[in-house]
Structure formats: C-alpha cells, structure tokens
C-alpha cells in the first residue's frame, strides 16, 4: 500500500473513534443532559375551605329563638319546622303545691311556616307549669260554662295548670283580654280568660280549621310556647 493509502486509513480510523466518543456521551430519553438539572414537578395545592356563614335567627316579636331547641337551620328550612299534629298535648306540672305562677304577658308573632304564641309566667316556688292544649267545639268559661266569643274557624284551648291567684303568686296577672295579631297566618285571635281554681285558660282562634300544633316549655324565664303550623 502506498503512502497515500496509509494516510486515508488513519483518517478513517480517527473519524470512527471520534464518532464513538460522541455517541457514548449522549443522554438517554429519560436522563437529563449533562450539567442541566431536572425541573421540579409543579403540584397544585388545594384551596383552603371557606367556612359557610351561619346566622342564628331570633324572633323579634317574641324574643325567643324560632326553631325548636335542638333543630338545625337546615332542618327548619328544608321541611316542616317541627313534628306536629292536631291531637291534645298535655304535660303535668312539677312542684305542685309549692309553686305559684301567674301569666304576666302573652306574645304572638308570625314565622316562616308557623305562628308562635308565648305565655310568660312568673311567681314563687321551684316548680314548673303543666298544660292541656286541645281543639274544642266551642269556647266556654270555667265555672260558669258561659260561651266565649272567639274569632276563627277552629278553637284551640290552652289550659295551664300549676298556676295561682295573683295574691298568692305575688305578681300581677296582666295580659290583655283579647289580642288580635297583625302578622300571623294561622292565629286570628287570642282570648285570655284568666285564672280559675288552679288553671289559667286562653283560647286561640285558628284560621281555616284545625292546624297541627306543638307545645313546649322554656325556662329562665318560664314560658309555655304554642306553635301552630301554617
């Protein structure tokens, strides 16, 4: 082989070595290039939950919370405000003979889906009043049995037991004889008949017939609450 042939062979060998060196230094598809760091993955942080606004509804007309104790705002808004029917509702007084209470005021206010009537009581002793609340065919006075005029299509009689004459309770029995509310849907009129032999009676005139109702006691101060559904 001549000198020119040897030179060509050496050039070809050098080119092959150079190509092999470059190929061995290349990065694979999953490897970073030399001298370049891999970028950190971007992770989206979840947004902080925003607490929902809650607001307790208080009845400006009666000063008592509208929902029944223990009922949530969701339960009240989603369906009927309480379980109720038209059957008589009764409760026995506690501390009878030691407690002397008189009705000092009657308050009434309309709410979403029901009307509320509150009987405020005050007096002496540690007991609480009882009640019998029921629909009656006609309103009559205790003792005399004389009829009492009540406006309404149905009459709901409220009889509070464990009450006393104002001379024994030490507080004035001061509700109005007749109360005609202007913001109610179910209760047309309240007729108060005062205390007689241990019982205090009032009649609620109910619009458009007998409507479901419930009765419960609130304390500090003592109140008997009657709710009538719309």
mmCIF file with all atom_site columns, C-alpha atoms in Angstrom:
data_model
loop_
_atom_site.group_PDB
_atom_site.id
_atom_site.type_symbol
_atom_site.label_atom_id
_atom_site.label_alt_id
_atom_site.label_comp_id
_atom_site.label_asym_id
_atom_site.label_entity_id
_atom_site.label_seq_id
_atom_site.pdbx_PDB_ins_code
_atom_site.Cartn_x
_atom_site.Cartn_y
_atom_site.Cartn_z
_atom_site.occupancy
_atom_site.B_iso_or_equiv
_atom_site.pdbx_formal_charge
_atom_site.auth_seq_id
_atom_site.auth_comp_id
_atom_site.auth_asym_id
_atom_site.auth_atom_id
_atom_site.pdbx_PDB_model_num
ATOM 1   C CA . UNK A 1 1   ? 0.000    0.000  0.000  1.00 0.00 ? 1   UNK A CA 1
ATOM 2   C CA . UNK A 1 2   ? 1.351    3.467  -0.814 1.00 0.00 ? 2   UNK A CA 1
ATOM 3   C CA . UNK A 1 3   ? 1.809    6.435  1.471  1.00 0.00 ? 3   UNK A CA 1
ATOM 4   C CA . UNK A 1 4   ? -1.477   7.965  0.327  1.00 0.00 ? 4   UNK A CA 1
ATOM 5   C CA . UNK A 1 5   ? -3.374   4.789  1.210  1.00 0.00 ? 5   UNK A CA 1
ATOM 6   C CA . UNK A 1 6   ? -1.935   4.718  4.718  1.00 0.00 ? 6   UNK A CA 1
ATOM 7   C CA . UNK A 1 7   ? -2.966   8.311  5.251  1.00 0.00 ? 7   UNK A CA 1
ATOM 8   C CA . UNK A 1 8   ? -6.581   7.611  4.224  1.00 0.00 ? 8   UNK A CA 1
ATOM 9   C CA . UNK A 1 9   ? -6.746   4.628  6.569  1.00 0.00 ? 9   UNK A CA 1
ATOM 10  C CA . UNK A 1 10  ? -5.510   6.711  9.524  1.00 0.00 ? 10  UNK A CA 1
ATOM 11  C CA . UNK A 1 11  ? -8.078   9.472  8.793  1.00 0.00 ? 11  UNK A CA 1
ATOM 12  C CA . UNK A 1 12  ? -10.940  6.947  8.661  1.00 0.00 ? 12  UNK A CA 1
ATOM 13  C CA . UNK A 1 13  ? -9.867   5.340  11.948 1.00 0.00 ? 13  UNK A CA 1
ATOM 14  C CA . UNK A 1 14  ? -9.638   8.719  13.689 1.00 0.00 ? 14  UNK A CA 1
ATOM 15  C CA . UNK A 1 15  ? -13.139  9.670  12.457 1.00 0.00 ? 15  UNK A CA 1
ATOM 16  C CA . UNK A 1 16  ? -14.567  6.387  13.754 1.00 0.00 ? 16  UNK A CA 1
ATOM 17  C CA . UNK A 1 17  ? -13.031  6.914  17.194 1.00 0.00 ? 17  UNK A CA 1
ATOM 18  C CA . UNK A 1 18  ? -14.345  10.482 17.327 1.00 0.00 ? 18  UNK A CA 1
ATOM 19  C CA . UNK A 1 19  ? -17.873  9.339  16.391 1.00 0.00 ? 19  UNK A CA 1
ATOM 20  C CA . UNK A 1 20  ? -17.851  6.614  19.036 1.00 0.00 ? 20  UNK A CA 1
ATOM 21  C CA . UNK A 1 21  ? -16.814  9.098  21.721 1.00 0.00 ? 21  UNK A CA 1
ATOM 22  C CA . UNK A 1 22  ? -19.632  11.482 20.858 1.00 0.00 ? 22  UNK A CA 1
ATOM 23  C CA . UNK A 1 23  ? -22.232  8.699  20.826 1.00 0.00 ? 23  UNK A CA 1
ATOM 24  C CA . UNK A 1 24  ? -21.270  7.355  24.266 1.00 0.00 ? 24  UNK A CA 1
ATOM 25  C CA . UNK A 1 25  ? -21.720  10.834 25.839 1.00 0.00 ? 25  UNK A CA 1
ATOM 26  C CA . UNK A 1 26  ? -25.346  11.385 24.686 1.00 0.00 ? 26  UNK A CA 1
ATOM 27  C CA . UNK A 1 27  ? -28.190  11.266 27.268 1.00 0.00 ? 27  UNK A CA 1
ATOM 28  C CA . UNK A 1 28  ? -30.954  8.706  27.025 1.00 0.00 ? 28  UNK A CA 1
ATOM 29  C CA . UNK A 1 29  ? -34.619  9.708  26.653 1.00 0.00 ? 29  UNK A CA 1
ATOM 30  C CA . UNK A 1 30  ? -35.161  9.623  30.455 1.00 0.00 ? 30  UNK A CA 1
ATOM 31  C CA . UNK A 1 31  ? -31.882  11.166 31.522 1.00 0.00 ? 31  UNK A CA 1
ATOM 32  C CA . UNK A 1 32  ? -31.108  14.894 31.881 1.00 0.00 ? 32  UNK A CA 1
ATOM 33  C CA . UNK A 1 33  ? -28.494  16.457 29.725 1.00 0.00 ? 33  UNK A CA 1
ATOM 34  C CA . UNK A 1 34  ? -25.117  16.836 31.447 1.00 0.00 ? 34  UNK A CA 1
ATOM 35  C CA . UNK A 1 35  ? -24.934  19.999 33.557 1.00 0.00 ? 35  UNK A CA 1
ATOM 36  C CA . UNK A 1 36  ? -28.738  20.635 33.418 1.00 0.00 ? 36  UNK A CA 1
ATOM 37  C CA . UNK A 1 37  ? -30.890  19.778 36.457 1.00 0.00 ? 37  UNK A CA 1
ATOM 38  C CA . UNK A 1 38  ? -34.397  18.412 36.018 1.00 0.00 ? 38  UNK A CA 1
ATOM 39  C CA . UNK A 1 39  ? -37.193  20.897 36.822 1.00 0.00 ? 39  UNK A CA 1
ATOM 40  C CA . UNK A 1 40  ? -39.193  20.201 39.989 1.00 0.00 ? 40  UNK A CA 1
ATOM 41  C CA . UNK A 1 41  ? -42.768  18.993 39.301 1.00 0.00 ? 41  UNK A CA 1
ATOM 42  C CA . UNK A 1 42  ? -45.481  21.598 39.846 1.00 0.00 ? 42  UNK A CA 1
ATOM 43  C CA . UNK A 1 43  ? -48.083  20.473 42.439 1.00 0.00 ? 43  UNK A CA 1
ATOM 44  C CA . UNK A 1 44  ? -51.362  22.390 42.793 1.00 0.00 ? 44  UNK A CA 1
ATOM 45  C CA . UNK A 1 45  ? -52.220  23.000 46.447 1.00 0.00 ? 45  UNK A CA 1
ATOM 46  C CA . UNK A 1 46  ? -55.945  22.662 47.258 1.00 0.00 ? 46  UNK A CA 1
ATOM 47  C CA . UNK A 1 47  ? -57.650  25.926 48.177 1.00 0.00 ? 47  UNK A CA 1
ATOM 48  C CA . UNK A 1 48  ? -58.445  26.428 51.837 1.00 0.00 ? 48  UNK A CA 1
ATOM 49  C CA . UNK A 1 49  ? -62.128  25.679 52.504 1.00 0.00 ? 49  UNK A CA 1
ATOM 50  C CA . UNK A 1 50  ? -64.207  28.761 53.145 1.00 0.00 ? 50  UNK A CA 1
ATOM 51  C CA . UNK A 1 51  ? -66.396  28.370 56.234 1.00 0.00 ? 51  UNK A CA 1
ATOM 52  C CA . UNK A 1 52  ? -70.069  28.900 55.455 1.00 0.00 ? 52  UNK A CA 1
ATOM 53  C CA . UNK A 1 53  ? -71.734  31.825 57.119 1.00 0.00 ? 53  UNK A CA 1
ATOM 54  C CA . UNK A 1 54  ? -74.196  30.784 59.812 1.00 0.00 ? 54  UNK A CA 1
ATOM 55  C CA . UNK A 1 55  ? -76.692  33.098 61.375 1.00 0.00 ? 55  UNK A CA 1
ATOM 56  C CA . UNK A 1 56  ? -78.960  32.386 64.308 1.00 0.00 ? 56  UNK A CA 1
ATOM 57  C CA . UNK A 1 57  ? -82.486  33.584 63.678 1.00 0.00 ? 57  UNK A CA 1
ATOM 58  C CA . UNK A 1 58  ? -84.150  35.277 66.599 1.00 0.00 ? 58  UNK A CA 1
ATOM 59  C CA . UNK A 1 59  ? -87.752  36.229 66.648 1.00 0.00 ? 59  UNK A CA 1
ATOM 60  C CA . UNK A 1 60  ? -88.118  39.974 67.218 1.00 0.00 ? 60  UNK A CA 1
ATOM 61  C CA . UNK A 1 61  ? -91.793  39.556 68.061 1.00 0.00 ? 61  UNK A CA 1
ATOM 62  C CA . UNK A 1 62  ? -91.440  37.078 70.917 1.00 0.00 ? 62  UNK A CA 1
ATOM 63  C CA . UNK A 1 63  ? -87.763  37.316 71.844 1.00 0.00 ? 63  UNK A CA 1
ATOM 64  C CA . UNK A 1 64  ? -87.463  33.531 71.603 1.00 0.00 ? 64  UNK A CA 1
ATOM 65  C CA . UNK A 1 65  ? -85.476  31.546 69.054 1.00 0.00 ? 65  UNK A CA 1
ATOM 66  C CA . UNK A 1 66  ? -87.722  30.488 66.212 1.00 0.00 ? 66  UNK A CA 1
ATOM 67  C CA . UNK A 1 67  ? -86.553  26.882 65.766 1.00 0.00 ? 67  UNK A CA 1
ATOM 68  C CA . UNK A 1 68  ? -87.300  24.276 68.362 1.00 0.00 ? 68  UNK A CA 1
ATOM 69  C CA . UNK A 1 69  ? -84.335  23.687 70.726 1.00 0.00 ? 69  UNK A CA 1
ATOM 70  C CA . UNK A 1 70  ? -82.028  21.183 69.028 1.00 0.00 ? 70  UNK A CA 1
ATOM 71  C CA . UNK A 1 71  ? -83.303  21.766 65.490 1.00 0.00 ? 71  UNK A CA 1
ATOM 72  C CA . UNK A 1 72  ? -80.763  22.935 62.932 1.00 0.00 ? 72  UNK A CA 1
ATOM 73  C CA . UNK A 1 73  ? -81.293  25.755 60.470 1.00 0.00 ? 73  UNK A CA 1
ATOM 74  C CA . UNK A 1 74  ? -81.098  23.229 57.618 1.00 0.00 ? 74  UNK A CA 1
ATOM 75  C CA . UNK A 1 75  ? -83.844  21.069 59.088 1.00 0.00 ? 75  UNK A CA 1
ATOM 76  C CA . UNK A 1 76  ? -86.025  24.082 59.638 1.00 0.00 ? 76  UNK A CA 1
ATOM 77  C CA . UNK A 1 77  ? -85.559  25.452 56.118 1.00 0.00 ? 77  UNK A CA 1
ATOM 78  C CA . UNK A 1 78  ? -85.776  22.121 54.274 1.00 0.00 ? 78  UNK A CA 1
ATOM 79  C CA . UNK A 1 79  ? -89.141  20.925 55.567 1.00 0.00 ? 79  UNK A CA 1
ATOM 80  C CA . UNK A 1 80  ? -91.869  21.456 58.130 1.00 0.00 ? 80  UNK A CA 1
ATOM 81  C CA . UNK A 1 81  ? -90.476  23.423 61.102 1.00 0.00 ? 81  UNK A CA 1
ATOM 82  C CA . UNK A 1 82  ? -91.474  20.715 63.585 1.00 0.00 ? 82  UNK A CA 1
ATOM 83  C CA . UNK A 1 83  ? -93.300  17.440 64.039 1.00 0.00 ? 83  UNK A CA 1
ATOM 84  C CA . UNK A 1 84  ? -96.887  18.241 64.996 1.00 0.00 ? 84  UNK A CA 1
ATOM 85  C CA . UNK A 1 85  ? -100.464 17.022 64.793 1.00 0.00 ? 85  UNK A CA 1
ATOM 86  C CA . UNK A 1 86  ? -103.943 18.055 65.923 1.00 0.00 ? 86  UNK A CA 1
ATOM 87  C CA . UNK A 1 87  ? -104.150 15.690 68.904 1.00 0.00 ? 87  UNK A CA 1
ATOM 88  C CA . UNK A 1 88  ? -104.282 17.044 72.505 1.00 0.00 ? 88  UNK A CA 1
ATOM 89  C CA . UNK A 1 89  ? -100.890 17.916 74.014 1.00 0.00 ? 89  UNK A CA 1
ATOM 90  C CA . UNK A 1 90  ? -100.521 17.508 77.792 1.00 0.00 ? 90  UNK A CA 1
ATOM 91  C CA . UNK A 1 91  ? -97.857  17.853 80.484 1.00 0.00 ? 91  UNK A CA 1
ATOM 92  C CA . UNK A 1 92  ? -98.069  17.595 84.269 1.00 0.00 ? 92  UNK A CA 1
ATOM 93  C CA . UNK A 1 93  ? -96.864  20.473 86.477 1.00 0.00 ? 93  UNK A CA 1
ATOM 94  C CA . UNK A 1 94  ? -93.865  19.925 88.745 1.00 0.00 ? 94  UNK A CA 1
ATOM 95  C CA . UNK A 1 95  ? -93.680  21.088 92.354 1.00 0.00 ? 95  UNK A CA 1
ATOM 96  C CA . UNK A 1 96  ? -97.463  21.416 92.599 1.00 0.00 ? 96  UNK A CA 1
ATOM 97  C CA . UNK A 1 97  ? -98.419  22.914 95.952 1.00 0.00 ? 97  UNK A CA 1
ATOM 98  C CA . UNK A 1 98  ? -95.059  24.672 96.216 1.00 0.00 ? 98  UNK A CA 1
ATOM 99  C CA . UNK A 1 99  ? -95.159  26.717 93.009 1.00 0.00 ? 99  UNK A CA 1
ATOM 100 C CA . UNK A 1 100 ? -97.374  29.757 92.491 1.00 0.00 ? 100 UNK A CA 1
ATOM 101 C CA . UNK A 1 101 ? -97.222  31.142 88.972 1.00 0.00 ? 101 UNK A CA 1
ATOM 102 C CA . UNK A 1 102 ? -99.293  33.688 87.106 1.00 0.00 ? 102 UNK A CA 1
ATOM 103 C CA . UNK A 1 103 ? -99.332  34.606 83.418 1.00 0.00 ? 103 UNK A CA 1
ATOM 104 C CA . UNK A 1 104 ? -97.787  38.056 83.162 1.00 0.00 ? 104 UNK A CA 1
ATOM 105 C CA . UNK A 1 105 ? -97.885  38.524 79.389 1.00 0.00 ? 105 UNK A CA 1
ATOM 106 C CA . UNK A 1 106 ? -98.857  36.877 76.096 1.00 0.00 ? 106 UNK A CA 1
ATOM 107 C CA . UNK A 1 107 ? -96.792  37.464 72.978 1.00 0.00 ? 107 UNK A CA 1
ATOM 108 C CA . UNK A 1 108 ? -97.517  36.342 69.445 1.00 0.00 ? 108 UNK A CA 1
ATOM 109 C CA . UNK A 1 109 ? -95.573  36.537 66.178 1.00 0.00 ? 109 UNK A CA 1
ATOM 110 C CA . UNK A 1 110 ? -95.676  35.033 62.709 1.00 0.00 ? 110 UNK A CA 1
ATOM 111 C CA . UNK A 1 111 ? -92.751  32.952 61.436 1.00 0.00 ? 111 UNK A CA 1
ATOM 112 C CA . UNK A 1 112 ? -91.908  31.124 58.252 1.00 0.00 ? 112 UNK A CA 1
ATOM 113 C CA . UNK A 1 113 ? -94.468  28.260 58.126 1.00 0.00 ? 113 UNK A CA 1
ATOM 114 C CA . UNK A 1 114 ? -95.898  28.713 61.644 1.00 0.00 ? 114 UNK A CA 1
ATOM 115 C CA . UNK A 1 115 ? -97.182  31.199 64.238 1.00 0.00 ? 115 UNK A CA 1
ATOM 116 C CA . UNK A 1 116 ? -95.853  31.281 67.794 1.00 0.00 ? 116 UNK A CA 1
ATOM 117 C CA . UNK A 1 117 ? -97.774  32.217 70.950 1.00 0.00 ? 117 UNK A CA 1
ATOM 118 C CA . UNK A 1 118 ? -95.738  32.625 74.142 1.00 0.00 ? 118 UNK A CA 1
ATOM 119 C CA . UNK A 1 119 ? -97.207  32.681 77.645 1.00 0.00 ? 119 UNK A CA 1
ATOM 120 C CA . UNK A 1 120 ? -94.817  34.396 80.078 1.00 0.00 ? 120 UNK A CA 1
ATOM 121 C CA . UNK A 1 121 ? -95.143  33.234 83.705 1.00 0.00 ? 121 UNK A CA 1
ATOM 122 C CA . UNK A 1 122 ? -93.678  34.482 86.955 1.00 0.00 ? 122 UNK A CA 1
ATOM 123 C CA . UNK A 1 123 ? -94.178  33.847 90.661 1.00 0.00 ? 123 UNK A CA 1
ATOM 124 C CA . UNK A 1 124 ? -92.684  31.867 93.527 1.00 0.00 ? 124 UNK A CA 1
ATOM 125 C CA . UNK A 1 125 ? -91.514  28.303 94.118 1.00 0.00 ? 125 UNK A CA 1
ATOM 126 C CA . UNK A 1 126 ? -89.257  25.916 92.231 1.00 0.00 ? 126 UNK A CA 1
ATOM 127 C CA . UNK A 1 127 ? -91.751  24.018 90.090 1.00 0.00 ? 127 UNK A CA 1
ATOM 128 C CA . UNK A 1 128 ? -92.894  24.460 86.512 1.00 0.00 ? 128 UNK A CA 1
ATOM 129 C CA . UNK A 1 129 ? -96.376  24.671 84.983 1.00 0.00 ? 129 UNK A CA 1
ATOM 130 C CA . UNK A 1 130 ? -98.185  21.926 83.127 1.00 0.00 ? 130 UNK A CA 1
ATOM 131 C CA . UNK A 1 131 ? -100.736 22.239 80.340 1.00 0.00 ? 131 UNK A CA 1
ATOM 132 C CA . UNK A 1 132 ? -103.501 20.721 78.311 1.00 0.00 ? 132 UNK A CA 1
ATOM 133 C CA . UNK A 1 133 ? -103.841 22.151 74.813 1.00 0.00 ? 133 UNK A CA 1
ATOM 134 C CA . UNK A 1 134 ? -106.550 20.796 72.528 1.00 0.00 ? 134 UNK A CA 1
ATOM 135 C CA . UNK A 1 135 ? -109.120 21.696 69.912 1.00 0.00 ? 135 UNK A CA 1
ATOM 136 C CA . UNK A 1 136 ? -112.648 22.151 71.270 1.00 0.00 ? 136 UNK A CA 1
ATOM 137 C CA . UNK A 1 137 ? -116.025 22.546 69.576 1.00 0.00 ? 137 UNK A CA 1
ATOM 138 C CA . UNK A 1 138 ? -116.783 25.778 71.436 1.00 0.00 ? 138 UNK A CA 1
ATOM 139 C CA . UNK A 1 139 ? -115.140 28.132 73.910 1.00 0.00 ? 139 UNK A CA 1
ATOM 140 C CA . UNK A 1 140 ? -116.736 28.278 77.352 1.00 0.00 ? 140 UNK A CA 1
ATOM 141 C CA . UNK A 1 141 ? -115.682 29.838 80.635 1.00 0.00 ? 141 UNK A CA 1
ATOM 142 C CA . UNK A 1 142 ? -114.551 27.626 83.513 1.00 0.00 ? 142 UNK A CA 1
ATOM 143 C CA . UNK A 1 143 ? -117.054 27.584 86.340 1.00 0.00 ? 143 UNK A CA 1
ATOM 144 C CA . UNK A 1 144 ? -119.963 29.383 84.650 1.00 0.00 ? 144 UNK A CA 1
ATOM 145 C CA . UNK A 1 145 ? -119.858 27.450 81.390 1.00 0.00 ? 145 UNK A CA 1
ATOM 146 C CA . UNK A 1 146 ? -120.936 30.569 79.501 1.00 0.00 ? 146 UNK A CA 1
ATOM 147 C CA . UNK A 1 147 ? -119.836 30.801 75.854 1.00 0.00 ? 147 UNK A CA 1
ATOM 148 C CA . UNK A 1 148 ? -116.840 32.929 74.910 1.00 0.00 ? 148 UNK A CA 1
ATOM 149 C CA . UNK A 1 149 ? -116.708 34.652 71.523 1.00 0.00 ? 149 UNK A CA 1
ATOM 150 C CA . UNK A 1 150 ? -113.534 33.720 69.625 1.00 0.00 ? 150 UNK A CA 1
ATOM 151 C CA . UNK A 1 151 ? -112.849 34.702 66.007 1.00 0.00 ? 151 UNK A CA 1
ATOM 152 C CA . UNK A 1 152 ? -111.603 31.781 63.927 1.00 0.00 ? 152 UNK A CA 1
ATOM 153 C CA . UNK A 1 153 ? -112.690 28.652 62.088 1.00 0.00 ? 153 UNK A CA 1
ATOM 154 C CA . UNK A 1 154 ? -111.358 26.368 64.856 1.00 0.00 ? 154 UNK A CA 1
ATOM 155 C CA . UNK A 1 155 ? -110.747 26.929 68.580 1.00 0.00 ? 155 UNK A CA 1
ATOM 156 C CA . UNK A 1 156 ? -107.566 25.796 70.307 1.00 0.00 ? 156 UNK A CA 1
ATOM 157 C CA . UNK A 1 157 ? -107.999 25.779 74.082 1.00 0.00 ? 157 UNK A CA 1
ATOM 158 C CA . UNK A 1 158 ? -104.875 26.388 76.203 1.00 0.00 ? 158 UNK A CA 1
ATOM 159 C CA . UNK A 1 159 ? -105.232 25.389 79.859 1.00 0.00 ? 159 UNK A CA 1
ATOM 160 C CA . UNK A 1 160 ? -102.157 25.964 82.033 1.00 0.00 ? 160 UNK A CA 1
ATOM 161 C CA . UNK A 1 161 ? -102.019 24.016 85.304 1.00 0.00 ? 161 UNK A CA 1
ATOM 162 C CA . UNK A 1 162 ? -99.958  24.719 88.390 1.00 0.00 ? 162 UNK A CA 1
ATOM 163 C CA . UNK A 1 163 ? -100.874 28.400 88.270 1.00 0.00 ? 163 UNK A CA 1
ATOM 164 C CA . UNK A 1 164 ? -102.140 30.545 91.113 1.00 0.00 ? 164 UNK A CA 1
ATOM 165 C CA . UNK A 1 165 ? -104.154 33.583 92.019 1.00 0.00 ? 165 UNK A CA 1
ATOM 166 C CA . UNK A 1 166 ? -102.033 36.761 91.793 1.00 0.00 ? 166 UNK A CA 1
ATOM 167 C CA . UNK A 1 167 ? -102.466 37.267 95.546 1.00 0.00 ? 167 UNK A CA 1
ATOM 168 C CA . UNK A 1 168 ? -100.541 34.006 96.038 1.00 0.00 ? 168 UNK A CA 1
ATOM 169 C CA . UNK A 1 169 ? -98.015  34.331 93.228 1.00 0.00 ? 169 UNK A CA 1
ATOM 170 C CA . UNK A 1 170 ? -97.112  37.878 94.144 1.00 0.00 ? 170 UNK A CA 1
ATOM 171 C CA . UNK A 1 171 ? -97.145  39.058 90.522 1.00 0.00 ? 171 UNK A CA 1
ATOM 172 C CA . UNK A 1 172 ? -99.815  40.829 88.519 1.00 0.00 ? 172 UNK A CA 1
ATOM 173 C CA . UNK A 1 173 ? -101.840 38.859 86.005 1.00 0.00 ? 173 UNK A CA 1
ATOM 174 C CA . UNK A 1 174 ? -101.699 41.405 83.199 1.00 0.00 ? 174 UNK A CA 1
ATOM 175 C CA . UNK A 1 175 ? -102.348 40.012 79.679 1.00 0.00 ? 175 UNK A CA 1
ATOM 176 C CA . UNK A 1 176 ? -104.959 41.708 77.513 1.00 0.00 ? 176 UNK A CA 1
ATOM 177 C CA . UNK A 1 177 ? -108.369 40.073 77.317 1.00 0.00 ? 177 UNK A CA 1
ATOM 178 C CA . UNK A 1 178 ? -108.188 39.954 73.528 1.00 0.00 ? 178 UNK A CA 1
ATOM 179 C CA . UNK A 1 179 ? -105.160 40.032 71.276 1.00 0.00 ? 179 UNK A CA 1
ATOM 180 C CA . UNK A 1 180 ? -105.544 40.390 67.507 1.00 0.00 ? 180 UNK A CA 1
ATOM 181 C CA . UNK A 1 181 ? -102.138 39.914 65.827 1.00 0.00 ? 181 UNK A CA 1
ATOM 182 C CA . UNK A 1 182 ? -101.428 41.617 62.503 1.00 0.00 ? 182 UNK A CA 1
ATOM 183 C CA . UNK A 1 183 ? -98.570  39.446 61.189 1.00 0.00 ? 183 UNK A CA 1
ATOM 184 C CA . UNK A 1 184 ? -99.867  35.893 61.631 1.00 0.00 ? 184 UNK A CA 1
ATOM 185 C CA . UNK A 1 185 ? -101.359 33.423 59.169 1.00 0.00 ? 185 UNK A CA 1
ATOM 186 C CA . UNK A 1 186 ? -102.854 30.713 61.398 1.00 0.00 ? 186 UNK A CA 1
ATOM 187 C CA . UNK A 1 187 ? -103.772 32.524 64.634 1.00 0.00 ? 187 UNK A CA 1
ATOM 188 C CA . UNK A 1 188 ? -106.630 35.001 64.122 1.00 0.00 ? 188 UNK A CA 1
ATOM 189 C CA . UNK A 1 189 ? -107.211 35.954 67.763 1.00 0.00 ? 189 UNK A CA 1
ATOM 190 C CA . UNK A 1 190 ? -106.202 35.125 71.328 1.00 0.00 ? 190 UNK A CA 1
ATOM 191 C CA . UNK A 1 191 ? -108.826 35.441 74.076 1.00 0.00 ? 191 UNK A CA 1
ATOM 192 C CA . UNK A 1 192 ? -107.437 35.304 77.627 1.00 0.00 ? 192 UNK A CA 1
ATOM 193 C CA . UNK A 1 193 ? -109.782 34.161 80.418 1.00 0.00 ? 193 UNK A CA 1
ATOM 194 C CA . UNK A 1 194 ? -107.518 34.469 83.492 1.00 0.00 ? 194 UNK A CA 1
ATOM 195 C CA . UNK A 1 195 ? -107.026 32.112 86.455 1.00 0.00 ? 195 UNK A CA 1
ATOM 196 C CA . UNK A 1 196 ? -109.718 29.906 87.970 1.00 0.00 ? 196 UNK A CA 1
ATOM 197 C CA . UNK A 1 197 ? -109.144 27.226 90.654 1.00 0.00 ? 197 UNK A CA 1
ATOM 198 C CA . UNK A 1 198 ? -105.585 26.304 89.713 1.00 0.00 ? 198 UNK A CA 1
ATOM 199 C CA . UNK A 1 199 ? -105.941 26.679 85.946 1.00 0.00 ? 199 UNK A CA 1
ATOM 200 C CA . UNK A 1 200 ? -105.309 29.565 83.586 1.00 0.00 ? 200 UNK A CA 1
ATOM 201 C CA . UNK A 1 201 ? -107.190 29.432 80.291 1.00 0.00 ? 201 UNK A CA 1
ATOM 202 C CA . UNK A 1 202 ? -106.861 31.094 76.909 1.00 0.00 ? 202 UNK A CA 1
ATOM 203 C CA . UNK A 1 203 ? -108.485 30.375 73.549 1.00 0.00 ? 203 UNK A CA 1
ATOM 204 C CA . UNK A 1 204 ? -106.708 30.650 70.205 1.00 0.00 ? 204 UNK A CA 1
ATOM 205 C CA . UNK A 1 205 ? -108.902 31.275 67.169 1.00 0.00 ? 205 UNK A CA 1
ATOM 206 C CA . UNK A 1 206 ? -107.369 29.335 64.264 1.00 0.00 ? 206 UNK A CA 1
ATOM 207 C CA . UNK A 1 207 ? -107.956 30.266 60.630 1.00 0.00 ? 207 UNK A CA 1
ATOM 208 C CA . UNK A 1 208 ? -109.289 27.688 58.121 1.00 0.00 ? 208 UNK A CA 1
ATOM 209 C CA . UNK A 1 209 ? -109.886 24.837 60.544 1.00 0.00 ? 209 UNK A CA 1
ATOM 210 C CA . UNK A 1 210 ? -107.711 22.723 62.808 1.00 0.00 ? 210 UNK A CA 1
ATOM 211 C CA . UNK A 1 211 ? -103.996 23.046 62.088 1.00 0.00 ? 211 UNK A CA 1
ATOM 212 C CA . UNK A 1 212 ? -101.142 20.931 63.539 1.00 0.00 ? 212 UNK A CA 1
ATOM 213 C CA . UNK A 1 213 ? -99.550  22.394 66.664 1.00 0.00 ? 213 UNK A CA 1
ATOM 214 C CA . UNK A 1 214 ? -96.976  21.653 69.346 1.00 0.00 ? 214 UNK A CA 1
ATOM 215 C CA . UNK A 1 215 ? -96.398  22.848 72.936 1.00 0.00 ? 215 UNK A CA 1
ATOM 216 C CA . UNK A 1 216 ? -93.174  23.035 74.950 1.00 0.00 ? 216 UNK A CA 1
ATOM 217 C CA . UNK A 1 217 ? -91.646  24.722 77.987 1.00 0.00 ? 217 UNK A CA 1
ATOM 218 C CA . UNK A 1 218 ? -88.783  27.223 78.050 1.00 0.00 ? 218 UNK A CA 1
ATOM 219 C CA . UNK A 1 219 ? -87.064  28.237 81.270 1.00 0.00 ? 219 UNK A CA 1
ATOM 220 C CA . UNK A 1 220 ? -85.197  31.222 82.705 1.00 0.00 ? 220 UNK A CA 1
ATOM 221 C CA . UNK A 1 221 ? -87.641  32.896 82.464 1.00 0.00 ? 221 UNK A CA 1
ATOM 222 C CA . UNK A 1 222 ? -90.543  30.431 82.487 1.00 0.00 ? 222 UNK A CA 1
ATOM 223 C CA . UNK A 1 223 ? -92.520  30.362 79.237 1.00 0.00 ? 223 UNK A CA 1
ATOM 224 C CA . UNK A 1 224 ? -95.042  27.989 77.700 1.00 0.00 ? 224 UNK A CA 1
ATOM 225 C CA . UNK A 1 225 ? -94.825  28.092 73.895 1.00 0.00 ? 225 UNK A CA 1
ATOM 226 C CA . UNK A 1 226 ? -97.575  27.092 71.471 1.00 0.00 ? 226 UNK A CA 1
ATOM 227 C CA . UNK A 1 227 ? -96.600  26.854 67.795 1.00 0.00 ? 227 UNK A CA 1
ATOM 228 C CA . UNK A 1 228 ? -99.330  26.487 65.149 1.00 0.00 ? 228 UNK A CA 1
ATOM 229 C CA . UNK A 1 229 ? -98.318  25.485 61.643 1.00 0.00 ? 229 UNK A CA 1
ATOM 230 C CA . UNK A 1 230 ? -99.441  27.436 58.597 1.00 0.00 ? 230 UNK A CA 1
#
